[in-house]
mmCIF file of C-alpha atoms in Angstrom:
data_model
loop_
_atom_site.group_PDB
_atom_site.id
_atom_site.type_symbol
_atom_site.label_atom_id
_atom_site.label_comp_id
_atom_site.label_asym_id
_atom_site.label_seq_id
_atom_site.Cartn_x
_atom_site.Cartn_y
_atom_site.Cartn_z
ATOM 1 C CA UNK A 1 146.521 165.527 -9.109
ATOM 2 C CA UNK A 2 149.647 163.417 -9.722
ATOM 3 C CA UNK A 3 149.213 159.710 -9.221
ATOM 4 C CA UNK A 4 152.322 158.048 -7.795
ATOM 5 C CA UNK A 5 153.827 154.692 -6.737
ATOM 6 C CA UNK A 6 156.354 154.430 -3.938
ATOM 7 C CA UNK A 7 158.875 151.501 -3.847
ATOM 8 C CA UNK A 8 161.470 150.833 -1.148
ATOM 9 C CA UNK A 9 162.531 147.585 0.403
ATOM 10 C CA UNK A 10 163.170 149.284 3.761
ATOM 11 C CA UNK A 11 159.801 149.514 5.575
ATOM 12 C CA UNK A 12 160.898 152.558 7.660
ATOM 13 C CA UNK A 13 162.013 154.436 4.540
ATOM 14 C CA UNK A 14 158.711 153.572 2.855
ATOM 15 C CA UNK A 15 156.831 154.926 5.850
ATOM 16 C CA UNK A 16 158.636 158.277 5.503
ATOM 17 C CA UNK A 17 157.740 158.412 1.824
ATOM 18 C CA UNK A 18 154.112 157.524 2.534
ATOM 19 C CA UNK A 19 153.969 160.337 5.183
ATOM 20 C CA UNK A 20 155.519 162.895 2.887
ATOM 21 C CA UNK A 21 153.189 161.948 0.153
ATOM 22 C CA UNK A 22 150.141 162.255 2.402
ATOM 23 C CA UNK A 23 151.308 165.776 3.325
ATOM 24 C CA UNK A 24 151.413 166.818 -0.282
ATOM 25 C CA UNK A 25 147.991 167.755 -1.701
ATOM 26 C CA UNK A 26 149.117 167.473 -5.397
ATOM 27 C CA UNK A 27 150.128 163.767 -4.929
ATOM 28 C CA UNK A 28 147.772 160.679 -4.838
ATOM 29 C CA UNK A 29 149.505 157.535 -3.702
ATOM 30 C CA UNK A 30 148.113 154.544 -5.731
ATOM 31 C CA UNK A 31 150.271 151.785 -4.220
ATOM 32 C CA UNK A 32 153.421 151.283 -2.116
ATOM 33 C CA UNK A 33 155.705 148.319 -2.260
ATOM 34 C CA UNK A 34 158.626 146.782 -0.303
ATOM 35 C CA UNK A 35 158.785 144.006 -2.876
ATOM 36 C CA UNK A 36 160.327 145.234 -6.212
ATOM 37 C CA UNK A 37 158.964 142.276 -8.228
ATOM 38 C CA UNK A 38 155.426 142.896 -6.975
ATOM 39 C CA UNK A 39 155.829 146.499 -7.930
ATOM 40 C CA UNK A 40 157.079 145.429 -11.421
ATOM 41 C CA UNK A 41 154.035 143.355 -12.019
ATOM 42 C CA UNK A 42 151.760 146.147 -10.881
ATOM 43 C CA UNK A 43 153.371 148.717 -13.189
ATOM 44 C CA UNK A 44 153.219 146.381 -16.163
ATOM 45 C CA UNK A 45 149.433 146.431 -15.811
ATOM 46 C CA UNK A 46 148.800 149.881 -14.426
ATOM 47 C CA UNK A 47 149.739 153.448 -15.398
ATOM 48 C CA UNK A 48 151.021 156.033 -12.972
ATOM 49 C CA UNK A 49 152.182 159.621 -13.406
ATOM 50 C CA UNK A 50 155.217 159.345 -11.159
ATOM 51 C CA UNK A 51 157.293 156.821 -9.255
ATOM 52 C CA UNK A 52 159.432 157.122 -6.177
ATOM 53 C CA UNK A 53 161.968 154.434 -6.475
ATOM 54 C CA UNK A 54 164.751 153.139 -4.215
ATOM 55 C CA UNK A 55 167.930 152.189 -6.195
ATOM 56 C CA UNK A 56 169.623 149.608 -4.012
ATOM 57 C CA UNK A 57 167.262 146.669 -3.376
ATOM 58 C CA UNK A 58 168.297 143.014 -2.657
ATOM 59 C CA UNK A 59 166.815 141.123 -5.619
ATOM 60 C CA UNK A 60 166.694 143.724 -8.334
ATOM 61 C CA UNK A 61 168.031 147.286 -8.349
ATOM 62 C CA UNK A 62 165.762 150.197 -9.146
ATOM 63 C CA UNK A 63 167.892 150.884 -12.197
ATOM 64 C CA UNK A 64 167.273 147.246 -13.419
ATOM 65 C CA UNK A 65 163.718 147.503 -12.677
ATOM 66 C CA UNK A 66 163.168 150.725 -14.559
ATOM 67 C CA UNK A 67 164.984 149.342 -17.580
ATOM 68 C CA UNK A 68 162.692 146.316 -17.686
ATOM 69 C CA UNK A 69 159.528 148.400 -18.035
ATOM 70 C CA UNK A 70 158.325 148.931 -21.589
ATOM 71 C CA UNK A 71 156.949 152.363 -20.808
ATOM 72 C CA UNK A 72 158.513 153.579 -17.586
ATOM 73 C CA UNK A 73 156.890 156.564 -15.817
ATOM 74 C CA UNK A 74 158.936 159.543 -14.745
ATOM 75 C CA UNK A 75 160.944 158.661 -11.709
ATOM 76 C CA UNK A 76 162.405 160.333 -8.602
ATOM 77 C CA UNK A 77 165.090 158.014 -7.210
ATOM 78 C CA UNK A 78 165.473 157.725 -3.401
ATOM 79 C CA UNK A 79 168.879 156.402 -2.504
ATOM 80 C CA UNK A 80 171.609 156.489 0.137
ATOM 81 C CA UNK A 81 174.205 156.008 -2.556
ATOM 82 C CA UNK A 82 175.057 159.069 -4.657
ATOM 83 C CA UNK A 83 177.307 157.025 -6.924
ATOM 84 C CA UNK A 84 174.155 155.703 -8.629
ATOM 85 C CA UNK A 85 173.420 159.138 -10.128
ATOM 86 C CA UNK A 86 175.142 158.458 -13.516
ATOM 87 C CA UNK A 87 173.031 155.465 -14.183
ATOM 88 C CA UNK A 88 169.914 157.261 -13.213
ATOM 89 C CA UNK A 89 170.854 160.107 -15.521
ATOM 90 C CA UNK A 90 170.788 157.797 -18.495
ATOM 91 C CA UNK A 91 167.289 156.863 -17.539
ATOM 92 C CA UNK A 92 166.101 160.474 -17.414
ATOM 93 C CA UNK A 93 165.494 160.642 -13.657
ATOM 94 C CA UNK A 94 163.789 163.824 -12.658
ATOM 95 C CA UNK A 95 165.621 164.032 -9.358
ATOM 96 C CA UNK A 96 167.567 162.207 -6.651
ATOM 97 C CA UNK A 97 166.568 162.233 -3.014
ATOM 98 C CA UNK A 98 169.606 161.319 -0.956
ATOM 99 C CA UNK A 99 168.578 159.564 2.206
ATOM 100 C CA UNK A 100 167.777 160.754 4.860
ATOM 101 C CA UNK A 101 165.938 163.731 3.192
ATOM 102 C CA UNK A 102 163.622 166.231 4.788
ATOM 103 C CA UNK A 103 160.190 167.149 3.635
ATOM 104 C CA UNK A 104 161.269 170.478 2.104
ATOM 105 C CA UNK A 105 163.767 168.629 -0.139
ATOM 106 C CA UNK A 106 160.994 166.100 -0.998
ATOM 107 C CA UNK A 107 158.626 168.899 -1.924
ATOM 108 C CA UNK A 108 161.199 170.557 -4.161
ATOM 109 C CA UNK A 109 161.494 167.361 -6.134
ATOM 110 C CA UNK A 110 157.713 166.983 -6.388
ATOM 111 C CA UNK A 111 157.354 170.586 -7.675
ATOM 112 C CA UNK A 112 159.992 169.790 -10.319
ATOM 113 C CA UNK A 113 158.039 166.788 -11.305
ATOM 114 C CA UNK A 114 154.783 168.735 -11.505
ATOM 115 C CA UNK A 115 156.394 171.284 -13.769
ATOM 116 C CA UNK A 116 157.806 168.621 -15.986
ATOM 117 C CA UNK A 117 154.608 166.690 -16.278
ATOM 118 C CA UNK A 118 152.698 169.911 -17.193
ATOM 119 C CA UNK A 119 155.361 170.759 -19.726
ATOM 120 C CA UNK A 120 155.322 167.266 -21.266
ATOM 121 C CA UNK A 121 151.528 167.145 -21.580
ATOM 122 C CA UNK A 122 151.120 170.575 -23.254
ATOM 123 C CA UNK A 123 150.221 170.068 -26.991
ATOM 124 C CA UNK A 124 152.362 172.998 -28.173
ATOM 125 C CA UNK A 125 155.100 173.304 -25.653
ATOM 126 C CA UNK A 126 157.405 175.672 -27.500
ATOM 127 C CA UNK A 127 154.509 178.087 -28.076
ATOM 128 C CA UNK A 128 153.153 178.132 -24.594
ATOM 129 C CA UNK A 129 155.887 177.383 -22.097
ATOM 130 C CA UNK A 130 158.275 179.936 -20.573
ATOM 131 C CA UNK A 131 160.840 177.250 -19.779
ATOM 132 C CA UNK A 132 162.300 174.018 -21.082
ATOM 133 C CA UNK A 133 163.662 170.879 -19.450
ATOM 134 C CA UNK A 134 167.059 169.415 -20.405
ATOM 135 C CA UNK A 135 169.180 166.613 -19.227
ATOM 136 C CA UNK A 136 172.276 167.914 -17.317
ATOM 137 C CA UNK A 137 174.365 166.918 -14.273
ATOM 138 C CA UNK A 138 172.690 163.513 -13.840
ATOM 139 C CA UNK A 139 169.165 164.883 -13.731
ATOM 140 C CA UNK A 140 166.468 166.726 -15.706
ATOM 141 C CA UNK A 141 166.613 170.393 -15.010
ATOM 142 C CA UNK A 142 164.433 173.406 -15.744
ATOM 143 C CA UNK A 143 165.820 176.392 -17.682
ATOM 144 C CA UNK A 144 163.734 179.673 -17.938
ATOM 145 C CA UNK A 145 163.750 180.777 -21.578
ATOM 146 C CA UNK A 146 164.138 184.331 -20.527
ATOM 147 C CA UNK A 147 167.487 183.654 -18.840
ATOM 148 C CA UNK A 148 169.123 182.136 -21.948
ATOM 149 C CA UNK A 149 171.855 184.404 -23.394
ATOM 150 C CA UNK A 150 172.868 182.073 -26.267
ATOM 151 C CA UNK A 151 173.334 178.436 -27.088
ATOM 152 C CA UNK A 152 176.490 176.874 -28.563
ATOM 153 C CA UNK A 153 176.609 173.494 -30.212
ATOM 154 C CA UNK A 154 179.431 171.024 -30.175
ATOM 155 C CA UNK A 155 178.819 167.617 -31.976
ATOM 156 C CA UNK A 156 175.836 166.035 -30.176
ATOM 157 C CA UNK A 157 176.019 168.395 -27.130
ATOM 158 C CA UNK A 158 174.921 171.960 -26.619
ATOM 159 C CA UNK A 159 176.155 174.578 -24.091
ATOM 160 C CA UNK A 160 173.285 176.720 -22.889
ATOM 161 C CA UNK A 161 174.634 179.967 -21.422
ATOM 162 C CA UNK A 162 172.298 181.173 -18.678
ATOM 163 C CA UNK A 163 172.954 184.149 -16.435
ATOM 164 C CA UNK A 164 176.325 183.471 -14.884
ATOM 165 C CA UNK A 165 176.584 179.759 -15.724
ATOM 166 C CA UNK A 166 176.681 177.266 -18.556
ATOM 167 C CA UNK A 167 174.459 174.142 -18.712
ATOM 168 C CA UNK A 168 175.817 171.239 -20.822
ATOM 169 C CA UNK A 169 173.265 168.911 -22.232
ATOM 170 C CA UNK A 170 173.444 165.950 -24.660
ATOM 171 C CA UNK A 171 171.182 166.942 -27.463
ATOM 172 C CA UNK A 172 171.860 167.892 -31.241
ATOM 173 C CA UNK A 173 171.326 171.455 -32.304
ATOM 174 C CA UNK A 174 168.316 170.549 -34.552
ATOM 175 C CA UNK A 175 166.516 168.929 -31.591
ATOM 176 C CA UNK A 176 167.399 171.945 -29.436
ATOM 177 C CA UNK A 177 165.723 174.226 -31.909
ATOM 178 C CA UNK A 178 162.501 172.180 -31.750
ATOM 179 C CA UNK A 179 162.321 172.874 -28.049
ATOM 180 C CA UNK A 180 162.463 176.673 -28.463
ATOM 181 C CA UNK A 181 159.793 179.250 -29.391
ATOM 182 C CA UNK A 182 159.922 181.697 -32.328
ATOM 183 C CA UNK A 183 161.967 184.256 -30.433
ATOM 184 C CA UNK A 184 165.034 182.021 -30.875
ATOM 185 C CA UNK A 185 166.892 181.792 -34.206
ATOM 186 C CA UNK A 186 169.822 179.687 -35.491
ATOM 187 C CA UNK A 187 172.446 181.968 -36.890
ATOM 188 C CA UNK A 188 175.205 179.547 -37.426
ATOM 189 C CA UNK A 189 175.709 175.779 -37.412
ATOM 190 C CA UNK A 190 177.055 176.143 -33.885
ATOM 191 C CA UNK A 191 174.901 178.961 -32.391
ATOM 192 C CA UNK A 192 171.345 179.748 -31.493
ATOM 193 C CA UNK A 193 170.396 183.069 -30.051
ATOM 194 C CA UNK A 194 167.376 184.779 -28.573
ATOM 195 C CA UNK A 195 166.620 187.836 -30.670
ATOM 196 C CA UNK A 196 165.863 190.019 -27.618
ATOM 197 C CA UNK A 197 169.426 189.513 -26.341
ATOM 198 C CA UNK A 198 171.090 191.111 -29.404
ATOM 199 C CA UNK A 199 172.937 194.342 -28.460
ATOM 200 C CA UNK A 200 174.403 195.024 -31.929
ATOM 201 C CA UNK A 201 175.265 193.424 -35.305
ATOM 202 C CA UNK A 202 178.298 194.447 -37.263
ATOM 203 C CA UNK A 203 180.058 192.601 -40.168
ATOM 204 C CA UNK A 204 178.083 189.443 -39.566
ATOM 205 C CA UNK A 205 179.056 189.507 -35.917
ATOM 206 C CA UNK A 206 176.274 189.537 -33.246
ATOM 207 C CA UNK A 207 177.186 191.110 -29.863
ATOM 208 C CA UNK A 208 175.615 189.567 -26.816
ATOM 209 C CA UNK A 209 177.271 190.736 -23.610
ATOM 210 C CA UNK A 210 180.933 190.130 -24.075
ATOM 211 C CA UNK A 211 180.438 187.377 -26.760
ATOM 212 C CA UNK A 212 180.752 188.023 -30.520
ATOM 213 C CA UNK A 213 178.757 185.346 -32.388
ATOM 214 C CA UNK A 214 179.238 184.763 -36.135
ATOM 215 C CA UNK A 215 176.470 184.647 -38.601
ATOM 216 C CA UNK A 216 176.951 181.694 -40.948
ATOM 217 C CA UNK A 217 176.464 182.233 -44.702
ATOM 218 C CA UNK A 218 173.692 179.745 -44.990
ATOM 219 C CA UNK A 219 171.766 181.369 -42.048
ATOM 220 C CA UNK A 220 172.433 185.045 -42.923
ATOM 221 C CA UNK A 221 169.488 185.623 -45.282
ATOM 222 C CA UNK A 222 166.833 184.425 -42.802
ATOM 223 C CA UNK A 223 168.549 186.182 -39.842
ATOM 224 C CA UNK A 224 168.677 189.538 -41.438
ATOM 225 C CA UNK A 225 165.186 189.153 -42.785
ATOM 226 C CA UNK A 226 164.061 188.721 -39.210
ATOM 227 C CA UNK A 227 165.908 191.952 -38.263
ATOM 228 C CA UNK A 228 164.284 193.717 -41.108
ATOM 229 C CA UNK A 229 167.425 194.732 -42.827
ATOM 230 C CA UNK A 230 170.438 193.640 -44.742
ATOM 231 C CA UNK A 231 173.702 192.305 -43.546
#
């Protein structure tokens, strides 16, 4: 059961949220507020698993409110203004529900939140999970580990190549490696690969699909040891 709080200064919008929450058996609504400051005081004294938060409110915005909390809970923003997405991204919003939204869209956001909370609470995430969560495109998104072809680093960003698309996320390579299970190996300062995606290795070049990935000198010994041979 996921405990939640709903905050929206528009009473009708809050009624919709309350109705959707009541229809969702995995959610337990602890409190709902039209007054952002009352919600803020409640959250300073009480813990909740998840918060549904309107962004544009008259006295304080949802962004400002979230920033003022010492330990903010995971949040799903509800807003009629998509231009707030960038600010929400910097606060690790799980999702954005653009008003007016239907129940199926609400449920999709709740399912994402449920997966994220399960993932976050596991003691050994990299060993037990079949997916990871990363920040990309103004939200936290789920990536199935089995879909990753390779990962390429560039400064403090990484490109995760998944199926027919690329996901860009703001995370250093060393932190990316901590998210991944043993089937992934760093073969170069700029590349991480899943071992099961290797098609061939020749002259310190790894072929994965139409991509040739170099093996860095400082990573070669460990990589070829994992392969059980020599480069």
